[in-house]
Amino acid sequence: MREFFRKNKKILLIASIVLAFILPLFVDNSYYMRVLVNVLIYILLASSLNVINGYSGQFNIGHAGFYCVGAYTAAILATRFGLSLWLLLPLSGLAAALFSMFLGLPTLRLKGIFLAITTLGFSEIIRLTVLNWTSLTRGPMGIPGIPFPKLFSYQITNNTQFYYIILFIVLLMLFITKRILNSRIGRAWIAIREDELAARSMGVETFKYKLLNFAYGTFWAGVAGCFYAFFTSYVSADSFILDEGFSILGMVIVGGQGTLLGPVIGATFLTILPELVRSIAEYRLVIFGAAIVITMLVRPQGIAGSKMLSQKLGRSTKKKVTKNKGGDSNVSTS
Amino acid sequence: MFFLQQLINGLTQGMIYALMAIGFSVIYGVVGLVSFVHGEVIMLGAFTGFLMISFLGTNLLFALIVGFIVTWILGMLVDSLAYRPFKDAPREIPLIMTIGLSIFLRSLTQVILGTQQRVIPSIFEGKYFVIGDIRITYIQIIIAVIVIALSLALQQFLYRTRTGLSLRAVSMDKDAAALVGVNVSKTIRTGYSLGCALGGVSGVLLGIYYNSVHPVMGASASMKAFASTVFGGLTSIPGAAIGGIVLGIAENLGVGYLHSGFRDIIAFVIIIAILLIRPSGIMGRKEGGKV
């Protein structure tokens, strides 16, 4: 099975991209299209979190905060100044990245759980600020009426058109990430994950690269937030509670950290699974929690994960460093 | 007088936070990992108290004891699910397990008991003492007595009993403790359950102090426990207690003088400030990097 995937990687990759492009032809239900768009938003979020957690080993659990920054940047600028989606996508990304620099500059020296708690606190501070700064964000009422975006003079309204936009963004993100991971920067990130001290003694400026990694990961979270704002045309602080951050983390973990494919599988699986049992909708989060627990018990490295991160996170240092396969795992979309 | 009143209220709230944080700190000390399920343990403790007092009409003491036992058993379950199978696995896995369990328990409670807020009948009908212009309610005194009594009992347990000795040994060095004949996994289970049970008791107290319980109260409660523990330095029990009281007072003064929306922000500001200024906490020993 594994051998088969490895041999036919290119073919499978192209096949899955083609499948992703023609998928809307077979789905004529607007609700299913909406689910598919949600899947892609979560793929973008999980993949961007994976860049931080999986590739440089920094434990960020407050990704929802950066998602929130992106969404609110887009919502505020679009409703007040009428900026378009295409301009706001990079702008929201930059806003999120800026916030991550703001958080990262003082805190990236912290390790492990301390950094995790700081990101968690940051995410919650963002949400509570959004909830209480009524003059800017309308507080608990949220911001409704974000206009539908235009492509040239063509109005984008239905879910299928949104699907193609987010599909394009996800593919772009995965492509750029793959290129970066195979470059000097990506190698530095992986070196920091495996052993920060060794990386530093080899001349890697660890702090700079960690900051860059944080900014890059959160940039895409901001982009996802911007898309989300335009897609639902309404944002409110309720969408960015801690559970959202935990869900994204769960997708990365269930899919497998430190591979490009893992978060894609994890996000697809954990977004579609609760939809399949829609008749018992209130059990959605119960299933979500149970899925994380069961995955951890059965396959701790995640569905698509190889035995990695062992050196960095393992309790025993006697374990062999497994060869990193992160850089050349294949890319696919659902 | 307003200041003193806020101080008293903050002190009471801080006592409850201190108890949560002590439980949290015991867990961190023994297991060496942060438990994300602690908030849900507190929430379930509060619901146990609610069910005992509202439905069965038992008195407070009995509710506290049942809360203690229920969360102790819950702690044993979490230990067998999240920690015992992953003794040699990467540290991240038990952490994720506790996150998964926390989502699972919270949403299951919401499904079973409904999402609305439940009201606990107030005990002593809000009777209070008046000293000068300050009111001290009976409930505040009872909370203070219970928290101080439990802290002293914990102190005696840790320093006078054999189990306490092995708990302290395991929290210092697991391998060395195993070498001198301590049953490490049994001790971890005891320590984890003990931490959870303290959390459960604080949940009952939280419920009766605010007269209400609801399924999502765990998230904010666990952040308060986090903040207090980080303030004191993750492994120090006295530090956690001081952290809890400082947080309670800071919150009440913040709400009194600034704005009620600041209540939950203050905990995070304290976390971030302490981590930046003194990452090992005010009473923590120098270590770091544990996930």
PDB file of N, CA and C in Angstrom, chain A residues 53 59 61 103 106-107 110-114 117-118 120-122 124-125 128-129 132 242-243 246-247 249 253 257 282-283 285-286 288-290 292-293 296-297 300-301 308-310 313-315 319, chain B residues 28 31 33-34 36 81 85-93 95-97 99-101 103-104 106-108 111 174 223 226 230 234 259 261 264-265 268-269 271-272 275-276 279 287-291:
ATOM      1  N   ASN A  53       3.718  24.066  13.991  1.00  0.00           N
ATOM      2  CA  ASN A  53       3.850  22.966  14.952  1.00  0.00           C
ATOM      3  C   ASN A  53       4.675  21.813  14.409  1.00  0.00           C
ATOM      4  N   PHE A  59       5.013  24.869  19.756  1.00  0.00           N
ATOM      5  CA  PHE A  59       3.675  24.372  20.046  1.00  0.00           C
ATOM      6  C   PHE A  59       2.699  25.531  20.146  1.00  0.00           C
ATOM      7  N   ILE A  61      -1.079  26.704  20.131  1.00  0.00           N
ATOM      8  CA  ILE A  61      -2.445  26.194  20.210  1.00  0.00           C
ATOM      9  C   ILE A  61      -3.457  27.323  20.123  1.00  0.00           C
ATOM     10  N   LEU A 103       3.587  39.158  18.972  1.00  0.00           N
ATOM     11  CA  LEU A 103       3.603  38.144  20.030  1.00  0.00           C
ATOM     12  C   LEU A 103       4.939  37.415  20.071  1.00  0.00           C
ATOM     13  N   PRO A 106       8.721  38.959  21.809  1.00  0.00           N
ATOM     14  CA  PRO A 106       9.081  38.690  23.204  1.00  0.00           C
ATOM     15  C   PRO A 106       8.970  37.235  23.634  1.00  0.00           C
ATOM     16  N   THR A 107       8.110  36.436  22.997  1.00  0.00           N
ATOM     17  CA  THR A 107       7.798  35.138  23.601  1.00  0.00           C
ATOM     18  C   THR A 107       8.437  33.935  22.933  1.00  0.00           C
ATOM     19  N   LEU A 110      10.525  31.388  24.786  1.00  0.00           N
ATOM     20  CA  LEU A 110       9.930  30.390  25.662  1.00  0.00           C
ATOM     21  C   LEU A 110       9.814  29.064  24.934  1.00  0.00           C
ATOM     22  N   LYS A 111       9.797  27.992  25.730  1.00  0.00           N
ATOM     23  CA  LYS A 111       9.751  26.675  25.092  1.00  0.00           C
ATOM     24  C   LYS A 111       8.528  25.902  25.521  1.00  0.00           C
ATOM     25  N   GLY A 112       8.211  24.901  24.703  1.00  0.00           N
ATOM     26  CA  GLY A 112       7.209  23.915  25.068  1.00  0.00           C
ATOM     27  C   GLY A 112       5.909  24.507  25.566  1.00  0.00           C
ATOM     28  N   ILE A 113       5.494  24.065  26.741  1.00  0.00           N
ATOM     29  CA  ILE A 113       4.171  24.419  27.243  1.00  0.00           C
ATOM     30  C   ILE A 113       4.064  25.907  27.517  1.00  0.00           C
ATOM     31  N   PHE A 114       5.175  26.571  27.825  1.00  0.00           N
ATOM     32  CA  PHE A 114       5.102  27.994  28.133  1.00  0.00           C
ATOM     33  C   PHE A 114       4.694  28.777  26.890  1.00  0.00           C
ATOM     34  N   ILE A 117       0.997  28.046  26.248  1.00  0.00           N
ATOM     35  CA  ILE A 117       0.074  28.825  27.085  1.00  0.00           C
ATOM     36  C   ILE A 117       0.017  30.273  26.610  1.00  0.00           C
ATOM     37  N   THR A 118       1.169  30.823  26.213  1.00  0.00           N
ATOM     38  CA  THR A 118       1.170  32.207  25.750  1.00  0.00           C
ATOM     39  C   THR A 118       0.321  32.362  24.489  1.00  0.00           C
ATOM     40  N   LEU A 120      -2.109  30.486  23.602  1.00  0.00           N
ATOM     41  CA  LEU A 120      -3.500  30.302  24.028  1.00  0.00           C
ATOM     42  C   LEU A 120      -4.052  31.593  24.625  1.00  0.00           C
ATOM     43  N   GLY A 121      -3.259  32.193  25.517  1.00  0.00           N
ATOM     44  CA  GLY A 121      -3.677  33.439  26.142  1.00  0.00           C
ATOM     45  C   GLY A 121      -3.842  34.540  25.116  1.00  0.00           C
ATOM     46  N   PHE A 122      -2.925  34.600  24.156  1.00  0.00           N
ATOM     47  CA  PHE A 122      -2.986  35.622  23.115  1.00  0.00           C
ATOM     48  C   PHE A 122      -4.276  35.483  22.311  1.00  0.00           C
ATOM     49  N   GLU A 124      -7.027  34.205  23.246  1.00  0.00           N
ATOM     50  CA  GLU A 124      -8.177  34.586  24.062  1.00  0.00           C
ATOM     51  C   GLU A 124      -8.223  36.107  24.250  1.00  0.00           C
ATOM     52  N   ILE A 125      -7.049  36.733  24.382  1.00  0.00           N
ATOM     53  CA  ILE A 125      -7.018  38.194  24.508  1.00  0.00           C
ATOM     54  C   ILE A 125      -7.594  38.838  23.248  1.00  0.00           C
ATOM     55  N   LEU A 128     -11.383  38.420  23.298  1.00  0.00           N
ATOM     56  CA  LEU A 128     -12.048  39.272  24.284  1.00  0.00           C
ATOM     57  C   LEU A 128     -11.953  40.746  23.896  1.00  0.00           C
ATOM     58  N   THR A 129     -10.843  41.136  23.267  1.00  0.00           N
ATOM     59  CA  THR A 129     -10.726  42.515  22.797  1.00  0.00           C
ATOM     60  C   THR A 129     -11.776  42.785  21.727  1.00  0.00           C
ATOM     61  N   ASN A 132     -15.085  43.258  23.241  1.00  0.00           N
ATOM     62  CA  ASN A 132     -15.320  44.426  24.091  1.00  0.00           C
ATOM     63  C   ASN A 132     -15.059  45.771  23.417  1.00  0.00           C
ATOM     64  N   LEU A 242     -11.730  29.320  21.802  1.00  0.00           N
ATOM     65  CA  LEU A 242     -10.592  28.417  21.940  1.00  0.00           C
ATOM     66  C   LEU A 242     -10.833  27.069  21.276  1.00  0.00           C
ATOM     67  N   ASP A 243     -12.082  26.612  21.297  1.00  0.00           N
ATOM     68  CA  ASP A 243     -12.397  25.322  20.682  1.00  0.00           C
ATOM     69  C   ASP A 243     -12.023  25.281  19.224  1.00  0.00           C
ATOM     70  N   PHE A 246      -8.459  24.582  19.106  1.00  0.00           N
ATOM     71  CA  PHE A 246      -8.241  23.175  19.449  1.00  0.00           C
ATOM     72  C   PHE A 246      -8.644  22.273  18.285  1.00  0.00           C
ATOM     73  N   SER A 247      -9.745  22.641  17.600  1.00  0.00           N
ATOM     74  CA  SER A 247     -10.175  21.828  16.465  1.00  0.00           C
ATOM     75  C   SER A 247      -9.104  21.792  15.391  1.00  0.00           C
ATOM     76  N   LEU A 249      -5.939  22.324  15.754  1.00  0.00           N
ATOM     77  CA  LEU A 249      -4.841  21.518  16.280  1.00  0.00           C
ATOM     78  C   LEU A 249      -5.170  20.032  16.143  1.00  0.00           C
ATOM     79  N   ILE A 253      -3.071  17.065  14.283  1.00  0.00           N
ATOM     80  CA  ILE A 253      -2.605  15.900  15.025  1.00  0.00           C
ATOM     81  C   ILE A 253      -3.174  14.613  14.437  1.00  0.00           C
ATOM     82  N   GLN A 257       1.479  15.227  11.993  1.00  0.00           N
ATOM     83  CA  GLN A 257       2.273  16.451  11.944  1.00  0.00           C
ATOM     84  C   GLN A 257       3.501  16.278  11.067  1.00  0.00           C
ATOM     85  N   GLU A 282     -26.109  17.721  17.564  1.00  0.00           N
ATOM     86  CA  GLU A 282     -25.526  18.217  18.809  1.00  0.00           C
ATOM     87  C   GLU A 282     -24.345  17.355  19.268  1.00  0.00           C
ATOM     88  N   TYR A 283     -24.206  16.167  18.659  1.00  0.00           N
ATOM     89  CA  TYR A 283     -23.083  15.321  19.028  1.00  0.00           C
ATOM     90  C   TYR A 283     -21.805  15.682  18.272  1.00  0.00           C
ATOM     91  N   LEU A 285     -19.400  17.925  18.410  1.00  0.00           N
ATOM     92  CA  LEU A 285     -18.154  18.087  19.151  1.00  0.00           C
ATOM     93  C   LEU A 285     -17.792  16.843  19.961  1.00  0.00           C
ATOM     94  N   VAL A 286     -18.830  16.077  20.354  1.00  0.00           N
ATOM     95  CA  VAL A 286     -18.549  14.827  21.055  1.00  0.00           C
ATOM     96  C   VAL A 286     -17.747  13.919  20.149  1.00  0.00           C
ATOM     97  N   PHE A 288     -16.029  14.834  17.598  1.00  0.00           N
ATOM     98  CA  PHE A 288     -14.728  15.475  17.374  1.00  0.00           C
ATOM     99  C   PHE A 288     -13.732  15.076  18.451  1.00  0.00           C
ATOM    100  N   GLY A 289     -14.163  15.221  19.710  1.00  0.00           N
ATOM    101  CA  GLY A 289     -13.286  14.852  20.817  1.00  0.00           C
ATOM    102  C   GLY A 289     -12.934  13.378  20.785  1.00  0.00           C
ATOM    103  N   ALA A 290     -13.952  12.548  20.522  1.00  0.00           N
ATOM    104  CA  ALA A 290     -13.722  11.110  20.497  1.00  0.00           C
ATOM    105  C   ALA A 290     -12.755  10.738  19.379  1.00  0.00           C
ATOM    106  N   ILE A 292     -10.301  12.517  18.163  1.00  0.00           N
ATOM    107  CA  ILE A 292      -8.940  12.832  18.587  1.00  0.00           C
ATOM    108  C   ILE A 292      -8.419  11.764  19.546  1.00  0.00           C
ATOM    109  N   VAL A 293      -9.267  11.402  20.528  1.00  0.00           N
ATOM    110  CA  VAL A 293      -8.850  10.416  21.527  1.00  0.00           C
ATOM    111  C   VAL A 293      -8.532   9.080  20.864  1.00  0.00           C
ATOM    112  N   MET A 296      -5.351   9.075  18.804  1.00  0.00           N
ATOM    113  CA  MET A 296      -4.163   9.048  19.650  1.00  0.00           C
ATOM    114  C   MET A 296      -3.901   7.649  20.193  1.00  0.00           C
ATOM    115  N   LEU A 297      -4.984   6.937  20.541  1.00  0.00           N
ATOM    116  CA  LEU A 297      -4.811   5.598  21.096  1.00  0.00           C
ATOM    117  C   LEU A 297      -4.350   4.614  20.038  1.00  0.00           C
ATOM    118  N   PRO A 300      -0.831   7.142  17.145  1.00  0.00           N
ATOM    119  CA  PRO A 300      -0.413   8.423  17.726  1.00  0.00           C
ATOM    120  C   PRO A 300       0.273   9.368  16.746  1.00  0.00           C
ATOM    121  N   GLN A 301       0.903   8.837  15.707  1.00  0.00           N
ATOM    122  CA  GLN A 301       1.612   9.742  14.797  1.00  0.00           C
ATOM    123  C   GLN A 301       0.679  10.342  13.761  1.00  0.00           C
ATOM    124  N   MET A 308       7.928  10.573  13.343  1.00  0.00           N
ATOM    125  CA  MET A 308       8.813  11.726  13.337  1.00  0.00           C
ATOM    126  C   MET A 308       8.781  12.402  14.688  1.00  0.00           C
ATOM    127  N   LEU A 309       9.465  13.489  14.768  1.00  0.00           N
ATOM    128  CA  LEU A 309       9.432  14.311  15.973  1.00  0.00           C
ATOM    129  C   LEU A 309       9.897  13.530  17.183  1.00  0.00           C
ATOM    130  N   SER A 310      10.430  12.343  16.940  1.00  0.00           N
ATOM    131  CA  SER A 310      10.749  11.486  18.068  1.00  0.00           C
ATOM    132  C   SER A 310      11.885  12.082  18.888  1.00  0.00           C
ATOM    133  N   LEU A 313      10.553  15.467  20.743  1.00  0.00           N
ATOM    134  CA  LEU A 313       9.498  15.420  21.743  1.00  0.00           C
ATOM    135  C   LEU A 313       9.517  14.162  22.585  1.00  0.00           C
ATOM    136  N   GLY A 314      10.314  13.159  22.152  1.00  0.00           N
ATOM    137  CA  GLY A 314      10.330  11.911  22.881  1.00  0.00           C
ATOM    138  C   GLY A 314      10.949  12.082  24.251  1.00  0.00           C
ATOM    139  N   ARG A 315      10.502  11.262  25.165  1.00  0.00           N
ATOM    140  CA  ARG A 315      11.048  11.363  26.501  1.00  0.00           C
ATOM    141  C   ARG A 315      12.449  10.781  26.505  1.00  0.00           C
ATOM    142  N   LYS A 319      16.392   7.084  21.542  1.00  0.00           N
ATOM    143  CA  LYS A 319      15.762   6.705  20.277  1.00  0.00           C
ATOM    144  C   LYS A 319      16.543   7.243  19.093  1.00  0.00           C
TER     145      LYS A 319
ATOM    146  N   TYR B  28       0.815  18.784  37.580  1.00  0.00           N
ATOM    147  CA  TYR B  28       2.013  19.096  36.799  1.00  0.00           C
ATOM    148  C   TYR B  28       3.251  18.511  37.464  1.00  0.00           C
ATOM    149  N   VAL B  31       2.859  14.319  37.071  1.00  0.00           N
ATOM    150  CA  VAL B  31       2.839  13.795  35.706  1.00  0.00           C
ATOM    151  C   VAL B  31       3.903  14.479  34.854  1.00  0.00           C
ATOM    152  N   LEU B  33       3.240  17.072  33.078  1.00  0.00           N
ATOM    153  CA  LEU B  33       2.552  17.576  31.883  1.00  0.00           C
ATOM    154  C   LEU B  33       1.381  18.438  32.318  1.00  0.00           C
ATOM    155  N   VAL B  34       1.062  19.409  31.476  1.00  0.00           N
ATOM    156  CA  VAL B  34      -0.113  20.210  31.738  1.00  0.00           C
ATOM    157  C   VAL B  34      -1.343  19.421  31.326  1.00  0.00           C
ATOM    158  N   PHE B  36      -5.053  19.553  30.083  1.00  0.00           N
ATOM    159  CA  PHE B  36      -6.076  20.449  29.547  1.00  0.00           C
ATOM    160  C   PHE B  36      -7.475  20.041  29.978  1.00  0.00           C
ATOM    161  N   LEU B  81      -6.566   6.542  30.410  1.00  0.00           N
ATOM    162  CA  LEU B  81      -6.731   6.809  28.981  1.00  0.00           C
ATOM    163  C   LEU B  81      -5.576   7.632  28.422  1.00  0.00           C
ATOM    164  N   PRO B  85      -1.098   4.739  28.849  1.00  0.00           N
ATOM    165  CA  PRO B  85      -0.675   4.098  27.598  1.00  0.00           C
ATOM    166  C   PRO B  85       0.502   4.803  26.926  1.00  0.00           C
ATOM    167  N   PHE B  86       0.827   6.018  27.345  1.00  0.00           N
ATOM    168  CA  PHE B  86       1.819   6.793  26.583  1.00  0.00           C
ATOM    169  C   PHE B  86       3.056   7.110  27.407  1.00  0.00           C
ATOM    170  N   LYS B  87       3.459   6.157  28.232  1.00  0.00           N
ATOM    171  CA  LYS B  87       4.589   6.423  29.106  1.00  0.00           C
ATOM    172  C   LYS B  87       5.856   6.769  28.314  1.00  0.00           C
ATOM    173  N   ASP B  88       6.082   6.053  27.226  1.00  0.00           N
ATOM    174  CA  ASP B  88       7.323   6.271  26.493  1.00  0.00           C
ATOM    175  C   ASP B  88       7.101   7.012  25.183  1.00  0.00           C
ATOM    176  N   ALA B  89       5.875   7.436  24.947  1.00  0.00           N
ATOM    177  CA  ALA B  89       5.559   8.112  23.689  1.00  0.00           C
ATOM    178  C   ALA B  89       6.012   9.572  23.767  1.00  0.00           C
ATOM    179  N   PRO B  90       6.054  10.263  22.615  1.00  0.00           N
ATOM    180  CA  PRO B  90       6.365  11.691  22.660  1.00  0.00           C
ATOM    181  C   PRO B  90       5.423  12.421  23.608  1.00  0.00           C
ATOM    182  N   ARG B  91       5.933  13.448  24.248  1.00  0.00           N
ATOM    183  CA  ARG B  91       5.172  14.159  25.286  1.00  0.00           C
ATOM    184  C   ARG B  91       3.918  14.822  24.752  1.00  0.00           C
ATOM    185  N   GLU B  92       3.948  15.118  23.464  1.00  0.00           N
ATOM    186  CA  GLU B  92       2.816  15.824  22.899  1.00  0.00           C
ATOM    187  C   GLU B  92       1.542  14.986  22.927  1.00  0.00           C
ATOM    188  N   ILE B  93       1.696  13.673  22.862  1.00  0.00           N
ATOM    189  CA  ILE B  93       0.521  12.820  22.690  1.00  0.00           C
ATOM    190  C   ILE B  93      -0.424  12.880  23.891  1.00  0.00           C
ATOM    191  N   LEU B  95      -0.720  15.215  25.899  1.00  0.00           N
ATOM    192  CA  LEU B  95      -1.250  16.578  25.894  1.00  0.00           C
ATOM    193  C   LEU B  95      -2.460  16.669  24.973  1.00  0.00           C
ATOM    194  N   ILE B  96      -2.306  16.124  23.766  1.00  0.00           N
ATOM    195  CA  ILE B  96      -3.411  16.125  22.808  1.00  0.00           C
ATOM    196  C   ILE B  96      -4.560  15.276  23.328  1.00  0.00           C
ATOM    197  N   MET B  97      -4.221  14.176  23.982  1.00  0.00           N
ATOM    198  CA  MET B  97      -5.265  13.336  24.563  1.00  0.00           C
ATOM    199  C   MET B  97      -6.122  14.139  25.528  1.00  0.00           C
ATOM    200  N   ILE B  99      -6.595  17.312  25.523  1.00  0.00           N
ATOM    201  CA  ILE B  99      -7.409  18.267  24.762  1.00  0.00           C
ATOM    202  C   ILE B  99      -8.631  17.556  24.186  1.00  0.00           C
ATOM    203  N   GLY B 100      -8.391  16.362  23.592  1.00  0.00           N
ATOM    204  CA  GLY B 100      -9.496  15.592  23.030  1.00  0.00           C
ATOM    205  C   GLY B 100     -10.522  15.236  24.087  1.00  0.00           C
ATOM    206  N   LEU B 101     -10.039  14.775  25.250  1.00  0.00           N
ATOM    207  CA  LEU B 101     -10.951  14.406  26.332  1.00  0.00           C
ATOM    208  C   LEU B 101     -11.733  15.610  26.825  1.00  0.00           C
ATOM    209  N   ILE B 103     -12.631  18.314  25.084  1.00  0.00           N
ATOM    210  CA  ILE B 103     -13.709  18.610  24.134  1.00  0.00           C
ATOM    211  C   ILE B 103     -14.834  17.589  24.293  1.00  0.00           C
ATOM    212  N   PHE B 104     -14.436  16.323  24.423  1.00  0.00           N
ATOM    213  CA  PHE B 104     -15.405  15.231  24.529  1.00  0.00           C
ATOM    214  C   PHE B 104     -16.290  15.401  25.760  1.00  0.00           C
ATOM    215  N   ARG B 106     -16.817  18.063  27.687  1.00  0.00           N
ATOM    216  CA  ARG B 106     -17.624  19.278  27.702  1.00  0.00           C
ATOM    217  C   ARG B 106     -18.851  19.121  26.819  1.00  0.00           C
ATOM    218  N   SER B 107     -18.642  18.607  25.590  1.00  0.00           N
ATOM    219  CA  SER B 107     -19.779  18.537  24.671  1.00  0.00           C
ATOM    220  C   SER B 107     -20.750  17.447  25.104  1.00  0.00           C
ATOM    221  N   LEU B 108     -20.225  16.377  25.722  1.00  0.00           N
ATOM    222  CA  LEU B 108     -21.120  15.332  26.219  1.00  0.00           C
ATOM    223  C   LEU B 108     -22.003  15.889  27.340  1.00  0.00           C
ATOM    224  N   VAL B 111     -24.696  17.878  25.811  1.00  0.00           N
ATOM    225  CA  VAL B 111     -25.737  17.058  25.199  1.00  0.00           C
ATOM    226  C   VAL B 111     -26.646  16.470  26.266  1.00  0.00           C
ATOM    227  N   LYS B 174      11.504  10.893  38.215  1.00  0.00           N
ATOM    228  CA  LYS B 174      10.798   9.621  38.055  1.00  0.00           C
ATOM    229  C   LYS B 174      11.750   8.438  38.055  1.00  0.00           C
ATOM    230  N   MET B 223      -8.329  28.284  32.637  1.00  0.00           N
ATOM    231  CA  MET B 223      -7.382  29.369  32.362  1.00  0.00           C
ATOM    232  C   MET B 223      -6.975  30.072  33.655  1.00  0.00           C
ATOM    233  N   PHE B 226      -4.470  27.806  35.216  1.00  0.00           N
ATOM    234  CA  PHE B 226      -3.224  27.994  34.460  1.00  0.00           C
ATOM    235  C   PHE B 226      -2.484  29.236  34.954  1.00  0.00           C
ATOM    236  N   VAL B 230       1.085  29.288  36.726  1.00  0.00           N
ATOM    237  CA  VAL B 230       2.234  29.888  36.056  1.00  0.00           C
ATOM    238  C   VAL B 230       2.828  31.001  36.921  1.00  0.00           C
ATOM    239  N   LEU B 234       5.251  26.493  37.891  1.00  0.00           N
ATOM    240  CA  LEU B 234       4.352  25.339  37.730  1.00  0.00           C
ATOM    241  C   LEU B 234       4.375  24.261  38.807  1.00  0.00           C
ATOM    242  N   HIS B 259     -13.594  47.797  34.088  1.00  0.00           N
ATOM    243  CA  HIS B 259     -14.730  47.427  33.260  1.00  0.00           C
ATOM    244  C   HIS B 259     -14.939  45.932  33.417  1.00  0.00           C
ATOM    245  N   GLY B 261     -15.726  43.727  31.375  1.00  0.00           N
ATOM    246  CA  GLY B 261     -15.199  42.931  30.274  1.00  0.00           C
ATOM    247  C   GLY B 261     -13.757  42.513  30.486  1.00  0.00           C
ATOM    248  N   ASP B 264     -11.809  38.387  32.265  1.00  0.00           N
ATOM    249  CA  ASP B 264     -11.071  37.243  31.745  1.00  0.00           C
ATOM    250  C   ASP B 264      -9.741  37.619  31.114  1.00  0.00           C
ATOM    251  N   ILE B 265      -9.606  38.900  30.735  1.00  0.00           N
ATOM    252  CA  ILE B 265      -8.347  39.301  30.108  1.00  0.00           C
ATOM    253  C   ILE B 265      -7.229  39.321  31.141  1.00  0.00           C
ATOM    254  N   PHE B 268      -4.919  36.353  31.464  1.00  0.00           N
ATOM    255  CA  PHE B 268      -3.953  36.159  30.385  1.00  0.00           C
ATOM    256  C   PHE B 268      -2.834  37.180  30.437  1.00  0.00           C
ATOM    257  N   VAL B 269      -3.198  38.396  30.810  1.00  0.00           N
ATOM    258  CA  VAL B 269      -2.165  39.428  30.927  1.00  0.00           C
ATOM    259  C   VAL B 269      -1.154  39.012  31.998  1.00  0.00           C
ATOM    260  N   ILE B 271      -0.483  35.902  32.915  1.00  0.00           N
ATOM    261  CA  ILE B 271       0.310  34.795  32.358  1.00  0.00           C
ATOM    262  C   ILE B 271       1.447  35.342  31.516  1.00  0.00           C
ATOM    263  N   ILE B 272       1.101  36.211  30.556  1.00  0.00           N
ATOM    264  CA  ILE B 272       2.106  36.660  29.598  1.00  0.00           C
ATOM    265  C   ILE B 272       3.161  37.499  30.304  1.00  0.00           C
ATOM    266  N   LEU B 275       5.455  35.229  32.321  1.00  0.00           N
ATOM    267  CA  LEU B 275       6.330  34.430  31.463  1.00  0.00           C
ATOM    268  C   LEU B 275       7.449  35.272  30.879  1.00  0.00           C
ATOM    269  N   LEU B 276       7.161  36.550  30.628  1.00  0.00           N
ATOM    270  CA  LEU B 276       8.194  37.395  30.041  1.00  0.00           C
ATOM    271  C   LEU B 276       9.206  37.830  31.089  1.00  0.00           C
ATOM    272  N   PRO B 279      10.076  33.521  33.759  1.00  0.00           N
ATOM    273  CA  PRO B 279       9.385  32.348  33.224  1.00  0.00           C
ATOM    274  C   PRO B 279       9.233  31.212  34.225  1.00  0.00           C
ATOM    275  N   GLU B 287      13.640  25.416  35.668  1.00  0.00           N
ATOM    276  CA  GLU B 287      13.563  24.382  34.657  1.00  0.00           C
ATOM    277  C   GLU B 287      12.605  24.892  33.609  1.00  0.00           C
ATOM    278  N   GLY B 288      12.607  24.241  32.489  1.00  0.00           N
ATOM    279  CA  GLY B 288      11.700  24.701  31.452  1.00  0.00           C
ATOM    280  C   GLY B 288      11.755  23.716  30.325  1.00  0.00           C
ATOM    281  N   GLY B 289      10.959  23.933  29.335  1.00  0.00           N
ATOM    282  CA  GLY B 289      11.020  23.094  28.171  1.00  0.00           C
ATOM    283  C   GLY B 289      10.158  21.849  28.275  1.00  0.00           C
ATOM    284  N   LYS B 290       9.590  21.604  29.470  1.00  0.00           N
ATOM    285  CA  LYS B 290       8.663  20.481  29.538  1.00  0.00           C
ATOM    286  C   LYS B 290       7.389  20.861  28.806  1.00  0.00           C
ATOM    287  N   VAL B 291       6.878  19.938  28.007  1.00  0.00           N
ATOM    288  CA  VAL B 291       5.603  20.220  27.353  1.00  0.00           C
ATOM    289  C   VAL B 291       4.500  19.740  28.259  1.00  0.00           C
TER     290      VAL B 291
END
